[in-house]
mmCIF file of C-alpha atoms and ligand atoms in Angstrom:
data_model
loop_
_atom_site.group_PDB
_atom_site.id
_atom_site.type_symbol
_atom_site.label_atom_id
_atom_site.label_comp_id
_atom_site.label_asym_id
_atom_site.label_seq_id
_atom_site.Cartn_x
_atom_site.Cartn_y
_atom_site.Cartn_z
ATOM 1 C CA MET A 1 -11.672 3.520 44.787
ATOM 2 C CA ALA A 2 -9.610 4.878 41.856
ATOM 3 C CA ALA A 3 -7.099 6.381 44.288
ATOM 4 C CA LYS A 4 -6.817 3.044 46.116
ATOM 5 C CA GLN A 5 -6.277 1.233 42.828
ATOM 6 C CA ASN A 6 -3.464 3.673 41.914
ATOM 7 C CA GLN A 7 -1.872 3.247 45.308
ATOM 8 C CA GLU A 8 -1.853 -0.517 44.799
ATOM 9 C CA ASN A 9 0.001 -0.152 41.500
ATOM 10 C CA LEU A 10 2.855 1.822 43.009
ATOM 11 C CA PRO A 11 6.238 0.121 43.380
ATOM 12 C CA VAL A 12 7.182 -1.039 46.873
ATOM 13 C CA VAL A 13 10.278 0.410 48.541
ATOM 14 C CA LEU A 14 11.639 -0.900 51.815
ATOM 15 C CA VAL A 15 12.658 1.889 54.216
ATOM 16 C CA TYR A 16 15.601 0.899 56.363
ATOM 17 C CA ARG A 17 16.456 3.147 59.269
ATOM 18 C CA ARG A 18 17.601 3.222 62.851
ATOM 19 C CA PRO A 19 14.813 4.645 65.042
ATOM 20 C CA GLN A 20 16.715 7.938 65.506
ATOM 21 C CA PHE A 21 16.731 8.664 61.765
ATOM 22 C CA ASN A 22 13.599 10.189 60.273
ATOM 23 C CA LEU A 23 12.925 10.068 56.577
ATOM 24 C CA PRO A 24 12.561 13.725 55.509
ATOM 25 C CA HIS A 25 9.663 14.646 53.218
ATOM 26 C CA ARG A 26 8.207 11.172 53.570
ATOM 27 C CA ASN A 27 4.838 12.318 52.199
ATOM 28 C CA ARG A 28 6.432 13.399 48.943
ATOM 29 C CA LEU A 29 7.916 9.957 48.426
ATOM 30 C CA SER A 30 4.748 8.131 49.378
ATOM 31 C CA ARG A 31 2.945 9.782 46.457
ATOM 32 C CA HIS A 32 5.080 7.662 44.137
ATOM 33 C CA PHE A 33 6.028 4.572 46.142
ATOM 34 C CA ILE A 34 4.536 2.292 48.750
ATOM 35 C CA LEU A 35 6.939 2.681 51.663
ATOM 36 C CA LEU A 36 7.345 -0.468 53.702
ATOM 37 C CA ASP A 37 8.909 0.590 56.996
ATOM 38 C CA PRO A 38 9.756 -1.969 59.716
ATOM 39 C CA ALA A 39 10.009 0.938 62.171
ATOM 40 C CA ASP A 40 6.208 1.398 61.797
ATOM 41 C CA SER A 41 5.667 -2.150 63.075
ATOM 42 C CA GLN A 42 5.982 -3.712 66.542
ATOM 43 C CA GLU A 43 7.807 -6.730 65.077
ATOM 44 C CA PRO A 44 11.588 -7.096 65.330
ATOM 45 C CA THR A 45 13.169 -5.922 62.064
ATOM 46 C CA SER A 46 14.502 -9.347 61.062
ATOM 47 C CA SER A 47 11.120 -11.061 61.365
ATOM 48 C CA PHE A 48 9.430 -8.098 59.613
ATOM 49 C CA LEU A 49 11.874 -8.464 56.703
ATOM 50 C CA SER A 50 11.403 -12.248 56.502
ATOM 51 C CA THR A 51 7.613 -11.890 56.538
ATOM 52 C CA TYR A 52 7.003 -8.829 54.361
ATOM 53 C CA ALA A 53 10.124 -8.006 52.366
ATOM 54 C CA GLN A 54 11.001 -11.178 50.475
ATOM 55 C CA SER A 55 9.987 -9.758 47.110
ATOM 56 C CA VAL A 56 11.277 -6.223 47.726
ATOM 57 C CA ARG A 57 13.642 -5.048 44.960
ATOM 58 C CA ALA A 58 14.587 -1.583 46.236
ATOM 59 C CA LEU A 59 15.659 -0.392 49.661
ATOM 60 C CA LEU A 60 15.961 3.177 50.899
ATOM 61 C CA CYS A 61 18.712 3.394 53.499
ATOM 62 C CA VAL A 62 18.108 6.400 55.770
ATOM 63 C CA GLY A 63 21.019 8.104 57.534
ATOM 64 C CA TYR A 64 23.903 5.822 58.441
ATOM 65 C CA SER A 65 21.745 2.778 59.256
ATOM 66 C CA THR A 66 24.129 -0.147 58.980
ATOM 67 C CA ILE A 67 23.419 -2.713 56.270
ATOM 68 C CA THR A 68 25.339 -5.892 56.969
ATOM 69 C CA SER A 69 25.599 -9.158 55.045
ATOM 70 C CA GLU A 70 23.050 -10.592 57.547
ATOM 71 C CA THR A 71 20.560 -7.859 56.598
ATOM 72 C CA LEU A 72 21.158 -8.563 52.916
ATOM 73 C CA SER A 73 20.695 -12.299 53.405
ATOM 74 C CA LEU A 74 17.120 -11.537 54.585
ATOM 75 C CA LEU A 75 16.342 -9.759 51.307
ATOM 76 C CA PRO A 76 16.749 -12.288 48.482
ATOM 77 C CA SER A 77 15.091 -10.138 45.780
ATOM 78 C CA LEU A 78 17.010 -6.932 46.514
ATOM 79 C CA GLU A 79 18.541 -5.240 43.445
ATOM 80 C CA LEU A 80 19.027 -1.631 44.556
ATOM 81 C CA ILE A 81 20.015 0.308 47.684
ATOM 82 C CA VAL A 82 19.333 4.042 47.547
ATOM 83 C CA ALA A 83 21.496 5.602 50.278
ATOM 84 C CA CYS A 84 20.290 8.911 51.740
ATOM 85 C CA SER A 85 23.906 9.808 52.535
ATOM 86 C CA ALA A 86 27.024 10.829 50.686
ATOM 87 C CA GLY A 87 29.190 8.203 52.414
ATOM 88 C CA VAL A 88 28.284 4.514 52.042
ATOM 89 C CA ASP A 89 30.754 3.063 54.548
ATOM 90 C CA HIS A 90 27.834 1.780 56.669
ATOM 91 C CA ILE A 91 26.826 -0.616 53.868
ATOM 92 C CA ASP A 92 28.595 -3.937 53.214
ATOM 93 C CA LEU A 93 29.760 -3.039 49.694
ATOM 94 C CA GLN A 94 31.565 -6.311 49.105
ATOM 95 C CA GLU A 95 28.396 -8.307 49.790
ATOM 96 C CA CYS A 96 26.346 -5.947 47.586
ATOM 97 C CA HIS A 97 28.862 -6.466 44.797
ATOM 98 C CA ARG A 98 28.709 -10.252 45.261
ATOM 99 C CA ARG A 99 24.912 -10.185 45.118
ATOM 100 C CA GLY A 100 24.820 -7.777 42.152
ATOM 101 C CA ILE A 101 23.018 -5.079 44.177
ATOM 102 C CA ALA A 102 23.484 -1.540 42.806
ATOM 103 C CA ILE A 103 23.948 1.377 45.222
ATOM 104 C CA THR A 104 23.218 5.055 44.713
ATOM 105 C CA ASN A 105 24.340 7.813 47.083
ATOM 106 C CA ALA A 106 23.472 11.442 47.750
ATOM 107 C CA SER A 107 26.791 13.264 47.235
ATOM 108 C CA VAL A 108 25.463 15.320 44.345
ATOM 109 C CA ALA A 109 22.499 16.525 46.407
ATOM 110 C CA PHE A 110 24.718 17.491 49.345
ATOM 111 C CA ALA A 111 27.890 18.704 47.627
ATOM 112 C CA GLU A 112 27.277 22.463 47.777
ATOM 113 C CA ASP A 113 26.263 22.470 51.437
ATOM 114 C CA VAL A 114 29.161 20.262 52.488
ATOM 115 C CA ALA A 115 31.580 22.468 50.525
ATOM 116 C CA ASP A 116 30.130 25.577 52.186
ATOM 117 C CA LEU A 117 30.708 24.071 55.615
ATOM 118 C CA ALA A 118 34.270 22.993 54.714
ATOM 119 C CA VAL A 119 35.086 26.550 53.649
ATOM 120 C CA GLY A 120 33.285 27.936 56.719
ATOM 121 C CA LEU A 121 35.336 25.740 59.048
ATOM 122 C CA LEU A 122 38.513 26.739 57.230
ATOM 123 C CA ILE A 123 37.850 30.470 57.481
ATOM 124 C CA ASP A 124 36.886 29.999 61.128
ATOM 125 C CA VAL A 125 40.155 28.194 61.927
ATOM 126 C CA LEU A 126 42.324 30.689 60.001
ATOM 127 C CA ARG A 127 40.570 33.849 61.236
ATOM 128 C CA LYS A 128 39.770 32.406 64.705
ATOM 129 C CA ILE A 129 36.092 33.391 64.504
ATOM 130 C CA SER A 130 34.795 30.962 67.139
ATOM 131 C CA GLY A 131 37.723 31.714 69.454
ATOM 132 C CA ALA A 132 37.161 35.462 69.066
ATOM 133 C CA ASP A 133 33.458 34.989 69.762
ATOM 134 C CA ARG A 134 34.281 33.182 73.028
ATOM 135 C CA PHE A 135 36.752 35.979 73.856
ATOM 136 C CA VAL A 136 34.110 38.692 73.467
ATOM 137 C CA ARG A 137 31.310 36.779 75.218
ATOM 138 C CA GLY A 138 33.662 35.855 78.073
ATOM 139 C CA GLY A 139 34.291 39.561 78.758
ATOM 140 C CA LEU A 140 38.013 39.169 77.975
ATOM 141 C CA TRP A 141 38.325 42.026 75.457
ATOM 142 C CA PRO A 142 38.410 44.876 78.010
ATOM 143 C CA VAL A 143 40.735 42.836 80.226
ATOM 144 C CA MET A 144 43.184 41.357 77.741
ATOM 145 C CA GLY A 145 43.123 43.852 74.871
ATOM 146 C CA ASP A 146 43.712 42.789 71.280
ATOM 147 C CA TYR A 147 42.856 39.277 70.172
ATOM 148 C CA PRO A 148 45.676 37.413 68.325
ATOM 149 C CA LEU A 149 45.972 37.910 64.548
ATOM 150 C CA GLY A 150 44.373 35.415 62.194
ATOM 151 C CA SER A 151 45.845 34.221 58.910
ATOM 152 C CA LYS A 152 44.701 35.185 55.382
ATOM 153 C CA LEU A 153 42.902 32.581 53.272
ATOM 154 C CA GLY A 154 43.795 34.066 49.862
ATOM 155 C CA GLY A 155 47.102 32.749 48.547
ATOM 156 C CA LYS A 156 47.063 29.529 50.581
ATOM 157 C CA ARG A 157 47.950 26.222 48.928
ATOM 158 C CA VAL A 158 45.015 23.868 49.452
ATOM 159 C CA GLY A 159 45.259 20.095 48.997
ATOM 160 C CA ILE A 160 41.865 18.465 48.446
ATOM 161 C CA VAL A 161 41.691 14.771 49.259
ATOM 162 C CA GLY A 162 38.893 13.179 47.219
ATOM 163 C CA PHE A 163 37.824 15.054 44.126
ATOM 164 C CA GLY A 164 34.239 13.903 43.601
ATOM 165 C CA SER A 165 31.248 16.229 43.623
ATOM 166 C CA ILE A 166 32.090 17.594 47.099
ATOM 167 C CA GLY A 167 35.823 18.099 46.429
ATOM 168 C CA SER A 168 35.125 19.905 43.191
ATOM 169 C CA GLU A 169 32.635 22.281 44.887
ATOM 170 C CA VAL A 170 35.274 23.029 47.555
ATOM 171 C CA ALA A 171 37.809 23.807 44.811
ATOM 172 C CA LYS A 172 35.362 26.102 42.992
ATOM 173 C CA ARG A 173 34.868 28.155 46.169
ATOM 174 C CA LEU A 174 38.539 28.349 47.120
ATOM 175 C CA VAL A 175 39.664 29.366 43.637
ATOM 176 C CA ALA A 176 37.366 32.369 44.076
ATOM 177 C CA PHE A 177 39.187 33.172 47.339
ATOM 178 C CA GLY A 178 42.537 33.201 45.509
ATOM 179 C CA CYS A 179 43.867 29.864 46.792
ATOM 180 C CA SER A 180 45.901 27.470 44.668
ATOM 181 C CA ILE A 181 44.486 23.955 44.485
ATOM 182 C CA ALA A 182 46.011 20.486 44.135
ATOM 183 C CA TYR A 183 44.298 17.178 44.758
ATOM 184 C CA ASN A 184 44.613 13.524 45.563
ATOM 185 C CA SER A 185 42.129 10.835 44.565
ATOM 186 C CA ARG A 186 42.248 7.171 43.612
ATOM 187 C CA ARG A 187 43.329 8.215 40.165
ATOM 188 C CA ARG A 188 44.046 11.340 38.133
ATOM 189 C CA LYS A 189 40.921 12.922 36.631
ATOM 190 C CA PRO A 190 41.590 14.140 33.079
ATOM 191 C CA SER A 191 38.874 16.798 33.321
ATOM 192 C CA VAL A 192 40.349 18.387 36.493
ATOM 193 C CA PRO A 193 42.730 21.283 35.746
ATOM 194 C CA PHE A 194 44.623 21.159 39.075
ATOM 195 C CA PRO A 195 47.893 19.336 39.857
ATOM 196 C CA TYR A 196 47.397 15.710 40.913
ATOM 197 C CA HIS A 197 49.303 13.914 43.681
ATOM 198 C CA ALA A 198 49.051 10.127 43.706
ATOM 199 C CA ASN A 199 50.254 10.174 47.279
ATOM 200 C CA VAL A 200 48.640 12.077 50.185
ATOM 201 C CA ARG A 201 51.960 12.623 51.926
ATOM 202 C CA GLY A 202 53.317 14.380 48.822
ATOM 203 C CA LEU A 203 50.136 16.483 48.637
ATOM 204 C CA ALA A 204 50.529 17.435 52.321
ATOM 205 C CA ALA A 205 54.161 18.443 51.798
ATOM 206 C CA ASP A 206 53.065 20.851 49.031
ATOM 207 C CA SER A 207 50.022 22.272 50.890
ATOM 208 C CA ASP A 208 49.224 24.712 53.698
ATOM 209 C CA ILE A 209 45.791 23.171 54.157
ATOM 210 C CA LEU A 210 44.352 19.686 53.632
ATOM 211 C CA ILE A 211 40.602 19.307 53.121
ATOM 212 C CA LEU A 212 39.266 15.761 53.398
ATOM 213 C CA CYS A 213 36.292 15.068 51.138
ATOM 214 C CA CYS A 214 36.850 11.412 50.244
ATOM 215 C CA ALA A 215 34.964 8.217 51.061
ATOM 216 C CA LEU A 216 36.001 6.037 53.988
ATOM 217 C CA THR A 217 37.246 2.686 52.700
ATOM 218 C CA GLU A 218 39.847 0.152 53.842
ATOM 219 C CA GLU A 219 42.429 2.118 51.843
ATOM 220 C CA THR A 220 41.510 5.531 53.233
ATOM 221 C CA HIS A 221 41.092 4.437 56.880
ATOM 222 C CA HIS A 222 43.671 6.474 58.920
ATOM 223 C CA MET A 223 45.224 7.793 55.694
ATOM 224 C CA ILE A 224 45.979 11.008 57.609
ATOM 225 C CA ASN A 225 48.616 9.628 59.946
ATOM 226 C CA GLU A 226 51.740 10.855 61.687
ATOM 227 C CA GLY A 227 53.744 10.958 58.437
ATOM 228 C CA VAL A 228 51.123 13.022 56.583
ATOM 229 C CA MET A 229 50.704 15.471 59.475
ATOM 230 C CA THR A 230 54.480 15.853 59.796
ATOM 231 C CA SER A 231 54.651 16.636 56.061
ATOM 232 C CA LEU A 232 51.854 19.198 56.419
ATOM 233 C CA GLY A 233 53.942 20.947 59.041
ATOM 234 C CA LYS A 234 53.581 23.247 62.043
ATOM 235 C CA GLU A 235 51.398 25.864 60.350
ATOM 236 C CA GLY A 236 49.269 23.327 58.461
ATOM 237 C CA VAL A 237 45.502 23.099 58.873
ATOM 238 C CA ILE A 238 43.283 20.028 58.393
ATOM 239 C CA ILE A 239 39.579 20.271 57.574
ATOM 240 C CA ASN A 240 37.555 17.052 57.689
ATOM 241 C CA VAL A 241 34.043 16.858 56.193
ATOM 242 C CA GLY A 242 34.451 13.203 55.113
ATOM 243 C CA ARG A 243 34.526 10.633 57.909
ATOM 244 C CA GLY A 244 36.292 10.707 61.286
ATOM 245 C CA SER A 245 38.286 7.555 60.620
ATOM 246 C CA LEU A 246 40.066 9.088 57.624
ATOM 247 C CA ILE A 247 42.332 10.558 60.328
ATOM 248 C CA ASP A 248 44.201 8.705 63.038
ATOM 249 C CA GLU A 249 42.351 10.766 65.651
ATOM 250 C CA LYS A 250 44.627 9.954 68.617
ATOM 251 C CA GLU A 251 47.603 11.108 66.544
ATOM 252 C CA LEU A 252 45.733 14.259 65.441
ATOM 253 C CA VAL A 253 44.992 15.138 69.073
ATOM 254 C CA GLN A 254 48.697 14.761 69.941
ATOM 255 C CA PHE A 255 49.758 16.914 66.974
ATOM 256 C CA LEU A 256 47.282 19.633 67.959
ATOM 257 C CA VAL A 257 48.035 19.541 71.688
ATOM 258 C CA GLN A 258 51.788 19.676 71.020
ATOM 259 C CA GLY A 259 51.455 22.429 68.415
ATOM 260 C CA LYS A 260 52.897 20.216 65.659
ATOM 261 C CA ILE A 261 50.164 21.364 63.248
ATOM 262 C CA GLY A 262 48.457 24.745 63.086
ATOM 263 C CA GLY A 263 44.781 23.867 63.537
ATOM 264 C CA ALA A 264 41.806 21.779 62.497
ATOM 265 C CA GLY A 265 38.159 22.173 61.537
ATOM 266 C CA LEU A 266 36.282 18.938 62.161
ATOM 267 C CA ASP A 267 32.697 18.016 61.297
ATOM 268 C CA VAL A 268 33.288 14.274 61.773
ATOM 269 C CA PHE A 269 34.929 12.111 64.438
ATOM 270 C CA GLU A 270 36.016 8.519 64.919
ATOM 271 C CA ASN A 271 33.509 7.661 67.680
ATOM 272 C CA GLU A 272 30.579 10.021 67.213
ATOM 273 C CA PRO A 273 29.046 11.545 69.221
ATOM 274 C CA ASP A 274 32.136 11.272 71.455
ATOM 275 C CA VAL A 275 34.727 13.927 70.711
ATOM 276 C CA PRO A 276 38.204 13.834 72.328
ATOM 277 C CA LYS A 277 37.997 16.157 75.353
ATOM 278 C CA GLU A 278 41.559 17.423 74.764
ATOM 279 C CA LEU A 279 40.206 19.374 71.766
ATOM 280 C CA PHE A 280 37.722 21.395 73.818
ATOM 281 C CA SER A 281 40.253 23.859 75.166
ATOM 282 C CA LEU A 282 42.092 24.460 71.874
ATOM 283 C CA ASP A 283 41.179 27.756 70.187
ATOM 284 C CA ASN A 284 42.801 26.665 66.908
ATOM 285 C CA VAL A 285 40.264 23.818 66.597
ATOM 286 C CA VAL A 286 36.681 24.323 65.392
ATOM 287 C CA LEU A 287 34.228 21.516 66.114
ATOM 288 C CA SER A 288 30.925 20.742 64.430
ATOM 289 C CA PRO A 289 28.555 17.834 65.259
ATOM 290 C CA HIS A 290 28.434 16.092 61.814
ATOM 291 C CA ARG A 291 26.054 18.619 60.297
ATOM 292 C CA ALA A 292 27.676 19.421 56.953
ATOM 293 C CA VAL A 293 24.850 18.050 54.805
ATOM 294 C CA PHE A 294 21.938 19.296 56.865
ATOM 295 C CA THR A 295 20.105 22.251 55.417
ATOM 296 C CA PRO A 296 16.416 22.244 54.436
ATOM 297 C CA GLU A 297 17.566 22.870 50.866
ATOM 298 C CA SER A 298 19.849 19.837 50.735
ATOM 299 C CA LEU A 299 17.142 17.631 52.262
ATOM 300 C CA GLU A 300 14.779 18.776 49.472
ATOM 301 C CA ALA A 301 17.478 17.975 46.930
ATOM 302 C CA LEU A 302 17.980 14.587 48.585
ATOM 303 C CA ILE A 303 14.338 13.668 48.125
ATOM 304 C CA ASP A 304 14.406 14.819 44.473
ATOM 305 C CA LEU A 305 17.467 12.641 43.861
ATOM 306 C CA THR A 306 16.068 9.686 45.822
ATOM 307 C CA SER A 307 12.846 9.843 43.876
ATOM 308 C CA ALA A 308 14.678 10.169 40.563
ATOM 309 C CA ASN A 309 16.856 7.141 41.330
ATOM 310 C CA LEU A 310 13.883 5.008 42.348
ATOM 311 C CA LYS A 311 11.815 6.077 39.330
ATOM 312 C CA ALA A 312 14.760 5.344 37.025
ATOM 313 C CA PHE A 313 15.191 1.910 38.583
ATOM 314 C CA PHE A 314 11.531 0.936 38.307
ATOM 315 C CA SER A 315 11.411 2.047 34.672
ATOM 316 C CA ASN A 316 14.713 0.374 33.702
ATOM 317 C CA LYS A 317 16.475 3.663 33.025
ATOM 318 C CA PRO A 318 20.062 4.530 34.082
ATOM 319 C CA LEU A 319 20.426 5.418 37.770
ATOM 320 C CA LYS A 320 21.206 9.065 38.573
ATOM 321 C CA SER A 321 23.967 8.639 41.146
ATOM 322 C CA LEU A 322 25.351 5.119 40.916
ATOM 323 C CA VAL A 323 28.257 4.418 43.294
ATOM 324 C CA GLU A 324 31.179 2.715 41.599
ATOM 325 C CA ILE A 325 32.157 -0.151 43.857
ATOM 326 C CA GLU A 326 35.911 -0.717 43.635
ATOM 327 C CA LEU A 327 37.076 -3.671 45.730
HETATM 328 O O1 LIG B 1 28.056 12.570 56.360
HETATM 329 C C1 LIG B 1 27.096 12.699 55.681
HETATM 330 C C2 LIG B 1 26.756 11.830 54.601
HETATM 331 O O2 LIG B 1 27.489 10.877 54.324
HETATM 332 O O3 LIG B 1 25.709 12.068 53.988
#
């Protein structure tokens, strides 16, 4: 009876997810919150929300489940969206801003793992690890002899696009490898000791490698275009752990196929899970199926952060990872 009473006093959190997205460590969260999940019900989501979620103040958005203005219009009491993702481009930010809904994201929980993968992709592209692996497994070593030389990471000039928690973890790692770092972001960050470029094309012209760690917004959509890739040059390498649409993907494919840039390491694509087939035969391209954030450790950290944000909200304390909405 006492346990039931406690359960009834817990704050209610609406779980919003596409059926393919599971909420990791759900049991841990349900010790502190009553989780209202339309996916547990037979009812269509919109009628579930209209019937059961009218007084819900906090929503947990799992994966990249799209939250449109129509979804928001079904939730008149909503004050907070806790996104279980680093990127929040699947949420209608303008409508959230208009309705005064705060958003938190998970970049800080994921930053180290995403940075590790960015550096892993970069080393793979430069040292041709995946290509060499295919060479050995395909029995080509005895037939063709030496595999082509790779290129050294130390000493490279790396341009980081987006210098939030992920960009700064990438920089920390690459400084240790002996790279020089410069960055581009919406504005200069006084606490960052590296050279700032207000313009991505200028950053590309001064870099051997571009690593994309920024959010996808209207301004950053296709920011890596023909001009930027031309400035990066024939030996240049692009690593993308942000979102596919940061790059004009058709243009990237042309640049890679025609040898107008040196290589790419891509964890994200414009039309996931579809990846341009032209990339499959290129040994200077390393492909990963949007997995940068997924380690058991980062999922644990995600639940800690999610819980901390929700607890802060329900006790009127400052949120742990508030997203600044700039429109
Ligand atoms: O891409 C992964 C994320 O945004 O969390």
